[in-house]
Amino acid sequence: MAVPRAGMVAGEEGRRGFPVRRAVLAALATLAVIGLVELGNWQLARRTWKQDLIARVDARVHAQPVRLPGPPDWPRISAAQHEYRRVQATGRFLRSEETLVQASTALGAGYWVISPLRTEDGFLVLVNRGFVPGERREAAGLAGPVPDGVVTVTGLMRMTEPGGGFLRANVPAEERWYSRDVSAIAAARRLGDVAPYFIDAEAGPHPGRWPAGGLTVITFPDNHLVYALTWYALALLLAGSSLYVEYEEWRASRQPGSA
């Protein structure tokens, strides 16, 4: 009689443990589904933010140009409030102070031509006058002569690009530039204080001349809806799978001898 009694005790313990295991698995599955749904909701919120950003940038790009922020405004300059704002500056370029920054554009590989402009308000700002192809680096008159006299530059306000990247750091001593790092360029050219931003100049009135302006690329990938649908689909799949497993276990528990 001892053996059957032991088997009965084991069966009773199994029956008591079975609902507990099911409850734990159901709770974990529920938490996972909630987490996946929240990730989908977060992506939808990001999509709303991204579309608002695109609308704001589009309005800035096509607005009438405004005067450059001067030194009193520099501490408040931010990408969120000022990036891609259409601006205009009048002044004189500093001759023989150009910096060539490697670039890859729709016109091919080459360089951005960065020139400092002393504005009529007395401060310096770097101007990306445009793109020149690589073969013109050694050519005489590389990018055409620096405009002499008083000039007016219209373009988009851009934030500094510090560093140059992990594998392609700027090397000022060797004149190897991979990013438009305002402070590094200013230090290499001994310009002193310059605006903490630069200007991407618009295309000039004479197409085909170098440097070619107006090549600013403004793209904001908006894949948030796809990501949201993916998270929701995973949540639905997990919920359906969990319910199916729960149903199968419940059905199995109802079969004779299931203990």
PDB file of C-alpha atoms in Angstrom:
ATOM      1  CA  MET A   1       0.000   0.000   0.000  1.00  0.00           C
ATOM      2  CA  ALA A   2       2.956   2.347   0.536  1.00  0.00           C
ATOM      3  CA  VAL A   3       3.786   2.672  -3.155  1.00  0.00           C
ATOM      4  CA  PRO A   4       0.314   3.696  -4.360  1.00  0.00           C
ATOM      5  CA  ARG A   5       0.106   6.203  -1.529  1.00  0.00           C
ATOM      6  CA  ALA A   6       3.384   7.785  -2.606  1.00  0.00           C
ATOM      7  CA  GLY A   7       2.075   8.006  -6.164  1.00  0.00           C
ATOM      8  CA  MET A   8      -1.106   9.661  -4.965  1.00  0.00           C
ATOM      9  CA  VAL A   9       0.924  12.237  -3.011  1.00  0.00           C
ATOM     10  CA  ALA A  10       3.089  12.986  -6.066  1.00  0.00           C
ATOM     11  CA  GLY A  11      -0.013  13.379  -8.247  1.00  0.00           C
ATOM     12  CA  GLU A  12      -1.598  15.768  -5.777  1.00  0.00           C
ATOM     13  CA  GLU A  13       1.592  17.873  -5.668  1.00  0.00           C
ATOM     14  CA  GLY A  14       1.708  17.934  -9.491  1.00  0.00           C
ATOM     15  CA  ARG A  15      -1.911  19.081  -9.651  1.00  0.00           C
ATOM     16  CA  ARG A  16      -1.198  21.828  -7.113  1.00  0.00           C
ATOM     17  CA  GLY A  17       1.952  23.003  -8.989  1.00  0.00           C
ATOM     18  CA  PHE A  18       0.370  22.987 -12.451  1.00  0.00           C
ATOM     19  CA  PRO A  19      -1.898  26.066 -11.958  1.00  0.00           C
ATOM     20  CA  VAL A  20       1.007  27.965 -10.370  1.00  0.00           C
ATOM     21  CA  ARG A  21       3.249  27.339 -13.387  1.00  0.00           C
ATOM     22  CA  ARG A  22       0.473  28.372 -15.743  1.00  0.00           C
ATOM     23  CA  ALA A  23      -0.125  31.557 -13.767  1.00  0.00           C
ATOM     24  CA  VAL A  24       3.581  32.487 -13.819  1.00  0.00           C
ATOM     25  CA  LEU A  25       3.867  31.893 -17.557  1.00  0.00           C
ATOM     26  CA  ALA A  26       0.658  33.851 -18.190  1.00  0.00           C
ATOM     27  CA  ALA A  27       1.965  36.765 -16.112  1.00  0.00           C
ATOM     28  CA  LEU A  28       5.289  36.818 -17.964  1.00  0.00           C
ATOM     29  CA  ALA A  29       3.524  36.677 -21.322  1.00  0.00           C
ATOM     30  CA  THR A  30       1.201  39.506 -20.291  1.00  0.00           C
ATOM     31  CA  LEU A  31       4.132  41.691 -19.228  1.00  0.00           C
ATOM     32  CA  ALA A  32       5.920  40.978 -22.510  1.00  0.00           C
ATOM     33  CA  VAL A  33       2.813  41.886 -24.544  1.00  0.00           C
ATOM     34  CA  ILE A  34       2.396  45.130 -22.582  1.00  0.00           C
ATOM     35  CA  GLY A  35       6.065  45.961 -23.185  1.00  0.00           C
ATOM     36  CA  LEU A  36       5.744  45.369 -26.930  1.00  0.00           C
ATOM     37  CA  VAL A  37       2.614  47.519 -27.115  1.00  0.00           C
ATOM     38  CA  GLU A  38       4.396  50.313 -25.240  1.00  0.00           C
ATOM     39  CA  LEU A  39       7.282  50.142 -27.704  1.00  0.00           C
ATOM     40  CA  GLY A  40       4.761  50.537 -30.525  1.00  0.00           C
ATOM     41  CA  ASN A  41       3.164  53.515 -28.765  1.00  0.00           C
ATOM     42  CA  TRP A  42       6.610  55.070 -28.292  1.00  0.00           C
ATOM     43  CA  GLN A  43       7.338  54.746 -32.002  1.00  0.00           C
ATOM     44  CA  LEU A  44       4.049  56.478 -32.838  1.00  0.00           C
ATOM     45  CA  ALA A  45       4.986  59.306 -30.482  1.00  0.00           C
ATOM     46  CA  ARG A  46       8.394  59.530 -32.181  1.00  0.00           C
ATOM     47  CA  ARG A  47       6.650  59.655 -35.556  1.00  0.00           C
ATOM     48  CA  THR A  48       4.551  62.619 -34.424  1.00  0.00           C
ATOM     49  CA  TRP A  49       7.711  64.372 -33.185  1.00  0.00           C
ATOM     50  CA  LYS A  50       9.571  63.609 -36.432  1.00  0.00           C
ATOM     51  CA  GLN A  51       6.755  64.938 -38.619  1.00  0.00           C
ATOM     52  CA  ASP A  52       6.630  68.127 -36.549  1.00  0.00           C
ATOM     53  CA  LEU A  53      10.409  68.490 -36.934  1.00  0.00           C
ATOM     54  CA  ILE A  54      10.186  68.021 -40.709  1.00  0.00           C
ATOM     55  CA  ALA A  55       7.450  70.649 -40.935  1.00  0.00           C
ATOM     56  CA  ARG A  56       9.464  73.145 -38.855  1.00  0.00           C
ATOM     57  CA  VAL A  57      12.643  72.611 -40.869  1.00  0.00           C
ATOM     58  CA  ASP A  58      10.744  72.934 -44.145  1.00  0.00           C
ATOM     59  CA  ALA A  59       9.317  76.240 -42.967  1.00  0.00           C
ATOM     60  CA  ARG A  60      12.794  77.499 -42.024  1.00  0.00           C
ATOM     61  CA  VAL A  61      14.365  76.503 -45.332  1.00  0.00           C
ATOM     62  CA  HIS A  62      11.771  78.347 -47.391  1.00  0.00           C
ATOM     63  CA  ALA A  63      11.419  81.399 -45.153  1.00  0.00           C
ATOM     64  CA  GLN A  64      12.830  84.833 -45.899  1.00  0.00           C
ATOM     65  CA  PRO A  65      16.470  85.073 -44.743  1.00  0.00           C
ATOM     66  CA  VAL A  66      17.057  86.628 -41.335  1.00  0.00           C
ATOM     67  CA  ARG A  67      20.043  88.403 -39.866  1.00  0.00           C
ATOM     68  CA  LEU A  68      22.773  86.250 -38.308  1.00  0.00           C
ATOM     69  CA  PRO A  69      22.696  85.837 -34.523  1.00  0.00           C
ATOM     70  CA  GLY A  70      25.516  87.889 -33.025  1.00  0.00           C
ATOM     71  CA  PRO A  71      27.778  87.166 -30.016  1.00  0.00           C
ATOM     72  CA  PRO A  72      25.123  88.061 -27.389  1.00  0.00           C
ATOM     73  CA  ASP A  73      22.905  85.297 -28.824  1.00  0.00           C
ATOM     74  CA  TRP A  74      25.576  82.607 -29.172  1.00  0.00           C
ATOM     75  CA  PRO A  75      25.024  80.988 -25.748  1.00  0.00           C
ATOM     76  CA  ARG A  76      21.411  80.293 -26.733  1.00  0.00           C
ATOM     77  CA  ILE A  77      22.167  78.755 -30.135  1.00  0.00           C
ATOM     78  CA  SER A  78      20.826  75.206 -30.448  1.00  0.00           C
ATOM     79  CA  ALA A  79      20.193  72.741 -33.239  1.00  0.00           C
ATOM     80  CA  ALA A  80      16.538  72.412 -32.272  1.00  0.00           C
ATOM     81  CA  GLN A  81      15.892  76.142 -32.624  1.00  0.00           C
ATOM     82  CA  HIS A  82      18.372  77.261 -35.278  1.00  0.00           C
ATOM     83  CA  GLU A  83      19.513  74.399 -37.542  1.00  0.00           C
ATOM     84  CA  TYR A  84      18.600  75.015 -41.207  1.00  0.00           C
ATOM     85  CA  ARG A  85      17.346  78.515 -40.534  1.00  0.00           C
ATOM     86  CA  ARG A  86      17.749  80.629 -43.660  1.00  0.00           C
ATOM     87  CA  VAL A  87      20.118  83.489 -42.889  1.00  0.00           C
ATOM     88  CA  GLN A  88      21.934  86.308 -44.616  1.00  0.00           C
ATOM     89  CA  ALA A  89      25.233  87.969 -43.803  1.00  0.00           C
ATOM     90  CA  THR A  90      27.106  90.882 -45.324  1.00  0.00           C
ATOM     91  CA  GLY A  91      30.834  91.314 -44.933  1.00  0.00           C
ATOM     92  CA  ARG A  92      34.249  90.562 -46.387  1.00  0.00           C
ATOM     93  CA  PHE A  93      35.920  87.179 -46.830  1.00  0.00           C
ATOM     94  CA  LEU A  94      39.345  86.750 -45.288  1.00  0.00           C
ATOM     95  CA  ARG A  95      41.590  85.865 -48.196  1.00  0.00           C
ATOM     96  CA  SER A  96      44.083  82.951 -48.018  1.00  0.00           C
ATOM     97  CA  GLU A  97      42.269  81.392 -45.072  1.00  0.00           C
ATOM     98  CA  GLU A  98      40.311  78.676 -46.874  1.00  0.00           C
ATOM     99  CA  THR A  99      39.902  75.201 -45.435  1.00  0.00           C
ATOM    100  CA  LEU A 100      39.073  72.165 -47.550  1.00  0.00           C
ATOM    101  CA  VAL A 101      36.875  69.538 -45.904  1.00  0.00           C
ATOM    102  CA  GLN A 102      36.427  66.196 -47.604  1.00  0.00           C
ATOM    103  CA  ALA A 103      32.919  65.708 -48.963  1.00  0.00           C
ATOM    104  CA  SER A 104      30.798  63.267 -50.909  1.00  0.00           C
ATOM    105  CA  THR A 105      27.927  64.874 -52.806  1.00  0.00           C
ATOM    106  CA  ALA A 106      25.578  64.332 -55.720  1.00  0.00           C
ATOM    107  CA  LEU A 107      28.358  65.819 -57.862  1.00  0.00           C
ATOM    108  CA  GLY A 108      30.871  63.235 -56.697  1.00  0.00           C
ATOM    109  CA  ALA A 109      33.741  63.172 -54.221  1.00  0.00           C
ATOM    110  CA  GLY A 110      35.694  66.305 -53.446  1.00  0.00           C
ATOM    111  CA  TYR A 111      35.825  69.075 -50.891  1.00  0.00           C
ATOM    112  CA  TRP A 112      33.758  71.715 -49.181  1.00  0.00           C
ATOM    113  CA  VAL A 113      35.414  75.121 -49.410  1.00  0.00           C
ATOM    114  CA  ILE A 114      35.186  76.818 -46.021  1.00  0.00           C
ATOM    115  CA  SER A 115      36.031  80.525 -45.864  1.00  0.00           C
ATOM    116  CA  PRO A 116      35.814  82.899 -42.886  1.00  0.00           C
ATOM    117  CA  LEU A 117      33.642  85.977 -43.359  1.00  0.00           C
ATOM    118  CA  ARG A 118      34.013  89.079 -41.233  1.00  0.00           C
ATOM    119  CA  THR A 119      30.510  90.428 -41.016  1.00  0.00           C
ATOM    120  CA  GLU A 120      29.543  94.069 -41.036  1.00  0.00           C
ATOM    121  CA  ASP A 121      28.701  93.587 -37.339  1.00  0.00           C
ATOM    122  CA  GLY A 122      32.375  92.806 -36.662  1.00  0.00           C
ATOM    123  CA  PHE A 123      32.294  89.103 -35.817  1.00  0.00           C
ATOM    124  CA  LEU A 124      33.587  86.148 -37.827  1.00  0.00           C
ATOM    125  CA  VAL A 125      31.508  83.317 -39.220  1.00  0.00           C
ATOM    126  CA  LEU A 126      32.647  80.366 -41.330  1.00  0.00           C
ATOM    127  CA  VAL A 127      30.936  80.023 -44.696  1.00  0.00           C
ATOM    128  CA  ASN A 128      30.758  76.802 -46.658  1.00  0.00           C
ATOM    129  CA  ARG A 129      30.982  78.425 -50.068  1.00  0.00           C
ATOM    130  CA  GLY A 130      30.229  75.122 -51.778  1.00  0.00           C
ATOM    131  CA  PHE A 131      31.706  71.988 -53.320  1.00  0.00           C
ATOM    132  CA  VAL A 132      34.676  71.472 -55.640  1.00  0.00           C
ATOM    133  CA  PRO A 133      35.657  68.109 -57.163  1.00  0.00           C
ATOM    134  CA  GLY A 134      38.767  66.365 -55.880  1.00  0.00           C
ATOM    135  CA  GLU A 135      40.851  66.897 -59.019  1.00  0.00           C
ATOM    136  CA  ARG A 136      40.697  70.651 -58.518  1.00  0.00           C
ATOM    137  CA  ARG A 137      42.554  70.530 -55.198  1.00  0.00           C
ATOM    138  CA  GLU A 138      45.932  70.967 -56.855  1.00  0.00           C
ATOM    139  CA  ALA A 139      44.645  73.092 -59.700  1.00  0.00           C
ATOM    140  CA  ALA A 140      45.452  76.765 -59.869  1.00  0.00           C
ATOM    141  CA  GLY A 141      42.552  78.794 -58.638  1.00  0.00           C
ATOM    142  CA  LEU A 142      41.146  75.752 -56.915  1.00  0.00           C
ATOM    143  CA  ALA A 143      37.696  77.136 -56.283  1.00  0.00           C
ATOM    144  CA  GLY A 144      37.889  80.338 -58.177  1.00  0.00           C
ATOM    145  CA  PRO A 145      39.134  83.508 -56.482  1.00  0.00           C
ATOM    146  CA  VAL A 146      37.790  84.382 -53.081  1.00  0.00           C
ATOM    147  CA  PRO A 147      35.237  87.160 -53.638  1.00  0.00           C
ATOM    148  CA  ASP A 148      36.824  90.511 -52.951  1.00  0.00           C
ATOM    149  CA  GLY A 149      35.115  93.500 -51.416  1.00  0.00           C
ATOM    150  CA  VAL A 150      31.810  93.527 -49.597  1.00  0.00           C
ATOM    151  CA  VAL A 151      29.622  90.510 -50.357  1.00  0.00           C
ATOM    152  CA  THR A 152      26.244  89.277 -49.166  1.00  0.00           C
ATOM    153  CA  VAL A 153      25.922  85.574 -48.429  1.00  0.00           C
ATOM    154  CA  THR A 154      22.574  83.817 -48.160  1.00  0.00           C
ATOM    155  CA  GLY A 155      22.342  80.253 -46.964  1.00  0.00           C
ATOM    156  CA  LEU A 156      21.316  77.827 -44.257  1.00  0.00           C
ATOM    157  CA  MET A 157      22.555  78.003 -40.712  1.00  0.00           C
ATOM    158  CA  ARG A 158      24.296  74.767 -39.699  1.00  0.00           C
ATOM    159  CA  MET A 159      25.669  73.509 -36.397  1.00  0.00           C
ATOM    160  CA  THR A 160      29.344  72.724 -35.939  1.00  0.00           C
ATOM    161  CA  GLU A 161      30.454  69.146 -36.640  1.00  0.00           C
ATOM    162  CA  PRO A 162      33.014  68.426 -33.918  1.00  0.00           C
ATOM    163  CA  GLY A 163      35.624  65.698 -34.129  1.00  0.00           C
ATOM    164  CA  GLY A 164      35.405  64.102 -37.530  1.00  0.00           C
ATOM    165  CA  GLY A 165      34.389  60.617 -36.530  1.00  0.00           C
ATOM    166  CA  PHE A 166      35.977  57.663 -34.775  1.00  0.00           C
ATOM    167  CA  LEU A 167      37.985  56.379 -37.736  1.00  0.00           C
ATOM    168  CA  ARG A 168      38.415  59.673 -39.608  1.00  0.00           C
ATOM    169  CA  ALA A 169      39.427  62.265 -37.047  1.00  0.00           C
ATOM    170  CA  ASN A 170      40.468  65.682 -38.296  1.00  0.00           C
ATOM    171  CA  VAL A 171      44.243  66.184 -38.487  1.00  0.00           C
ATOM    172  CA  PRO A 172      44.714  69.967 -38.660  1.00  0.00           C
ATOM    173  CA  ALA A 173      48.538  69.756 -38.675  1.00  0.00           C
ATOM    174  CA  GLU A 174      48.372  67.768 -41.926  1.00  0.00           C
ATOM    175  CA  GLU A 175      45.468  69.715 -43.401  1.00  0.00           C
ATOM    176  CA  ARG A 176      43.240  66.645 -43.370  1.00  0.00           C
ATOM    177  CA  TRP A 177      39.693  67.632 -42.555  1.00  0.00           C
ATOM    178  CA  TYR A 178      36.719  65.277 -42.496  1.00  0.00           C
ATOM    179  CA  SER A 179      34.144  67.389 -40.676  1.00  0.00           C
ATOM    180  CA  ARG A 180      33.230  71.048 -40.492  1.00  0.00           C
ATOM    181  CA  ASP A 181      34.428  71.538 -36.933  1.00  0.00           C
ATOM    182  CA  VAL A 182      34.104  75.274 -36.377  1.00  0.00           C
ATOM    183  CA  SER A 183      36.308  75.586 -33.296  1.00  0.00           C
ATOM    184  CA  ALA A 184      39.054  73.337 -34.707  1.00  0.00           C
ATOM    185  CA  ILE A 185      39.155  75.224 -38.016  1.00  0.00           C
ATOM    186  CA  ALA A 186      39.189  78.562 -36.186  1.00  0.00           C
ATOM    187  CA  ALA A 187      42.078  77.397 -34.002  1.00  0.00           C
ATOM    188  CA  ALA A 188      44.064  76.067 -36.975  1.00  0.00           C
ATOM    189  CA  ARG A 189      43.622  79.370 -38.817  1.00  0.00           C
ATOM    190  CA  ARG A 190      44.163  81.433 -35.644  1.00  0.00           C
ATOM    191  CA  LEU A 191      40.915  83.264 -36.191  1.00  0.00           C
ATOM    192  CA  GLY A 192      40.041  83.811 -32.559  1.00  0.00           C
ATOM    193  CA  ASP A 193      36.382  83.772 -31.587  1.00  0.00           C
ATOM    194  CA  VAL A 194      34.020  82.791 -34.364  1.00  0.00           C
ATOM    195  CA  ALA A 195      30.308  82.072 -34.427  1.00  0.00           C
ATOM    196  CA  PRO A 196      29.513  78.561 -33.076  1.00  0.00           C
ATOM    197  CA  TYR A 197      27.788  77.704 -36.345  1.00  0.00           C
ATOM    198  CA  PHE A 198      28.548  77.973 -40.047  1.00  0.00           C
ATOM    199  CA  ILE A 199      26.592  78.901 -43.164  1.00  0.00           C
ATOM    200  CA  ASP A 200      25.885  76.540 -46.046  1.00  0.00           C
ATOM    201  CA  ALA A 201      25.797  79.005 -48.949  1.00  0.00           C
ATOM    202  CA  GLU A 202      23.020  78.766 -51.507  1.00  0.00           C
ATOM    203  CA  ALA A 203      23.722  78.143 -55.174  1.00  0.00           C
ATOM    204  CA  GLY A 204      25.242  81.140 -56.919  1.00  0.00           C
ATOM    205  CA  PRO A 205      23.733  83.036 -59.843  1.00  0.00           C
ATOM    206  CA  HIS A 206      26.138  81.396 -62.316  1.00  0.00           C
ATOM    207  CA  PRO A 207      25.522  77.623 -62.604  1.00  0.00           C
ATOM    208  CA  GLY A 208      28.566  75.547 -63.462  1.00  0.00           C
ATOM    209  CA  ARG A 209      31.041  77.672 -61.560  1.00  0.00           C
ATOM    210  CA  TRP A 210      33.041  76.419 -58.617  1.00  0.00           C
ATOM    211  CA  PRO A 211      32.460  76.177 -55.768  1.00  0.00           C
ATOM    212  CA  ALA A 212      28.944  74.805 -56.254  1.00  0.00           C
ATOM    213  CA  GLY A 213      26.651  75.910 -53.457  1.00  0.00           C
ATOM    214  CA  GLY A 214      23.153  74.837 -52.571  1.00  0.00           C
ATOM    215  CA  LEU A 215      24.025  71.182 -52.009  1.00  0.00           C
ATOM    216  CA  THR A 216      22.750  70.908 -48.446  1.00  0.00           C
ATOM    217  CA  VAL A 217      21.084  67.539 -47.967  1.00  0.00           C
ATOM    218  CA  ILE A 218      18.119  67.649 -45.615  1.00  0.00           C
ATOM    219  CA  THR A 219      16.768  64.199 -44.881  1.00  0.00           C
ATOM    220  CA  PHE A 220      14.958  62.897 -41.831  1.00  0.00           C
ATOM    221  CA  PRO A 221      14.242  59.159 -42.135  1.00  0.00           C
ATOM    222  CA  ASP A 222      10.701  58.466 -40.970  1.00  0.00           C
ATOM    223  CA  ASN A 223      10.363  54.714 -40.436  1.00  0.00           C
ATOM    224  CA  HIS A 224       8.561  54.987 -37.121  1.00  0.00           C
ATOM    225  CA  LEU A 225       5.213  53.719 -38.453  1.00  0.00           C
ATOM    226  CA  VAL A 226       6.885  50.568 -39.780  1.00  0.00           C
ATOM    227  CA  TYR A 227       8.614  50.037 -36.431  1.00  0.00           C
ATOM    228  CA  ALA A 228       5.352  50.613 -34.541  1.00  0.00           C
ATOM    229  CA  LEU A 229       3.473  48.096 -36.688  1.00  0.00           C
ATOM    230  CA  THR A 230       6.298  45.601 -36.152  1.00  0.00           C
ATOM    231  CA  TRP A 231       6.057  45.926 -32.356  1.00  0.00           C
ATOM    232  CA  TYR A 232       2.264  45.647 -32.471  1.00  0.00           C
ATOM    233  CA  ALA A 233       2.490  42.571 -34.700  1.00  0.00           C
ATOM    234  CA  LEU A 234       4.928  40.937 -32.292  1.00  0.00           C
ATOM    235  CA  ALA A 235       2.615  41.748 -29.384  1.00  0.00           C
ATOM    236  CA  LEU A 236      -0.339  40.205 -31.230  1.00  0.00           C
ATOM    237  CA  LEU A 237       1.688  37.138 -32.161  1.00  0.00           C
ATOM    238  CA  LEU A 238       2.877  36.630 -28.594  1.00  0.00           C
ATOM    239  CA  ALA A 239      -0.619  37.145 -27.193  1.00  0.00           C
ATOM    240  CA  GLY A 240      -2.099  34.668 -29.666  1.00  0.00           C
ATOM    241  CA  SER A 241       0.627  32.092 -29.011  1.00  0.00           C
ATOM    242  CA  SER A 242       0.232  32.438 -25.247  1.00  0.00           C
ATOM    243  CA  LEU A 243      -3.517  32.014 -25.429  1.00  0.00           C
ATOM    244  CA  TYR A 244      -3.108  28.938 -27.626  1.00  0.00           C
ATOM    245  CA  VAL A 245      -0.624  27.350 -25.218  1.00  0.00           C
ATOM    246  CA  GLU A 246      -2.856  28.202 -22.270  1.00  0.00           C
ATOM    247  CA  TYR A 247      -5.825  26.625 -23.998  1.00  0.00           C
ATOM    248  CA  GLU A 248      -3.894  23.470 -24.882  1.00  0.00           C
ATOM    249  CA  GLU A 249      -2.651  23.064 -21.339  1.00  0.00           C
ATOM    250  CA  TRP A 250      -6.123  23.628 -19.955  1.00  0.00           C
ATOM    251  CA  ARG A 251      -7.547  21.084 -22.407  1.00  0.00           C
ATOM    252  CA  ALA A 252      -4.826  18.587 -21.516  1.00  0.00           C
ATOM    253  CA  SER A 253      -5.548  19.046 -17.804  1.00  0.00           C
ATOM    254  CA  ARG A 254      -9.179  18.038 -18.452  1.00  0.00           C
ATOM    255  CA  GLN A 255      -8.216  14.720 -19.998  1.00  0.00           C
ATOM    256  CA  PRO A 256      -8.534  11.576 -17.808  1.00  0.00           C
ATOM    257  CA  GLY A 257      -5.232  10.611 -16.205  1.00  0.00           C
ATOM    258  CA  SER A 258      -3.634  13.977 -16.970  1.00  0.00           C
ATOM    259  CA  ALA A 259      -2.258  14.228 -13.432  1.00  0.00           C
TER     260      ALA A 259
END
